Amino acid sequence: MAGHFFALEGIDGSGKSTQLALLAQHLTQAGVDCLTTCEPTQGPIGQLLRQVLTGQVVCDSRVVAPLFAADRLDHLLRSGGGLCEAAAAGRTVLCDRYYFSSYAYQSVDLPLEWVIEINRPCAQLLRPTATLFIDVSPELALERISQNREKPELFETRERLTRTREQYLRAFDLERDRERVLIIPGDRDVEAVALDIWNSVSALLQGL
Ligand code: ADP
């Protein structure tokens, strides 16, 4: 039987990577075989994208969006470690960011419908069982980021994070007939958010 796939989403500093690790712990304790991963990947396109995000490489957003889609296709299909292969083998895949992050971040500069369109092949290959959106205020996210980074990444300004959060909500609305999205209030302590995520995921797994 194919395994499940949960994508964690949210603006930078929303607590995705913290919650991904906790969800993996909970699932593992419940006997579920998990693969945890993130985007951009460590592959060659992903490494280039990391340089774009830190400003080391300058690239037009019309190029960045297809690069993300290409990195995502590689992530899905690469042999030995690809997400499709893991899900087909019955593993439960947890990913820190998937195509909704492209919809949200890249549609600040580009038409949202186009960003969705170039990611359609990914959706056809592997659609999340659920996308878990950790919703934090941009102010709180920035506060957390500034405590953790010497230098924020390019998108980590209050204005960008505010626009990105709005685009996430627009994308969820646009895709509401195709995608299962759970919105998790994130302006709370780590344990409260983790419990909410765990309750949502276990309810889903029992109901499927
Ligand atoms: P993201 O992966 O979404 O960018 P992280 O999980 O890396 O976010 O969290 C960013 C920072 O905020 C980390 O230092 C983390 O320890 C802290 N953090 C995460 N969740 C919370 C929370 N609920 N309350 C307070 N601090 C948090």
CSV table of N, CA and C in Angstrom, one decimal, residues 14 19 134-136 140 144 183-197:
chain,number,residue,atom,x,y,z
A,14,SER,N,8.1,30.0,10.7
A,14,SER,CA,6.9,29.6,11.2
A,14,SER,C,7.0,28.4,12.1
A,19,GLN,N,8.6,21.5,13.8
A,19,GLN,CA,7.4,20.6,13.9
A,19,GLN,C,7.6,19.3,13.0
A,134,ILE,N,1.4,26.0,8.9
A,134,ILE,CA,1.6,26.6,10.3
A,134,ILE,C,1.5,28.1,10.1
A,135,ASP,N,0.4,28.6,10.6
A,135,ASP,CA,0.1,30.0,10.4
A,135,ASP,C,0.6,30.9,11.5
A,136,VAL,N,1.7,31.7,11.3
A,136,VAL,CA,2.2,32.6,12.3
A,136,VAL,C,2.1,34.0,11.7
A,140,LEU,N,6.0,37.9,14.3
A,140,LEU,CA,6.5,36.8,15.2
A,140,LEU,C,7.6,36.0,14.5
A,144,ARG,N,11.6,35.5,15.4
A,144,ARG,CA,12.3,34.2,15.6
A,144,ARG,C,13.5,34.2,14.6
A,183,ILE,N,-5.0,24.2,8.4
A,183,ILE,CA,-4.4,25.4,8.9
A,183,ILE,C,-4.2,25.3,10.4
A,184,ILE,N,-2.9,25.3,10.8
A,184,ILE,CA,-2.6,25.1,12.3
A,184,ILE,C,-2.1,26.5,12.8
A,185,PRO,N,-2.9,27.0,13.8
A,185,PRO,CA,-2.4,28.3,14.4
A,185,PRO,C,-1.0,28.1,15.0
A,186,GLY,N,-0.1,29.0,14.6
A,186,GLY,CA,1.3,28.7,15.0
A,186,GLY,C,1.9,29.7,16.0
A,187,ASP,N,1.1,30.7,16.4
A,187,ASP,CA,1.6,31.7,17.4
A,187,ASP,C,1.4,31.2,18.8
A,188,ARG,N,1.9,29.9,19.0
A,188,ARG,CA,1.8,29.3,20.3
A,188,ARG,C,3.1,28.6,20.6
A,189,ASP,N,3.2,28.0,21.9
A,189,ASP,CA,4.5,27.4,22.1
A,189,ASP,C,4.6,26.1,21.3
A,190,VAL,N,5.8,25.6,21.2
A,190,VAL,CA,6.2,24.5,20.3
A,190,VAL,C,5.3,23.3,20.6
A,191,GLU,N,5.1,23.0,21.9
A,191,GLU,CA,4.4,21.7,22.3
A,191,GLU,C,2.9,21.8,21.9
A,192,ALA,N,2.3,23.0,22.1
A,192,ALA,CA,0.9,23.2,21.7
A,192,ALA,C,0.7,23.0,20.2
A,193,VAL,N,1.6,23.5,19.4
A,193,VAL,CA,1.5,23.4,18.0
A,193,VAL,C,1.7,21.9,17.6
A,194,ALA,N,2.7,21.3,18.2
A,194,ALA,CA,3.0,19.9,17.9
A,194,ALA,C,1.8,19.0,18.2
A,195,LEU,N,1.1,19.2,19.3
A,195,LEU,CA,0.0,18.4,19.7
A,195,LEU,C,-1.2,18.6,18.7
A,196,ASP,N,-1.4,19.8,18.3
A,196,ASP,CA,-2.4,20.1,17.3
A,196,ASP,C,-2.1,19.3,16.0
A,197,ILE,N,-0.9,19.4,15.6
A,197,ILE,CA,-0.5,18.7,14.3
A,197,ILE,C,-0.7,17.2,14.5
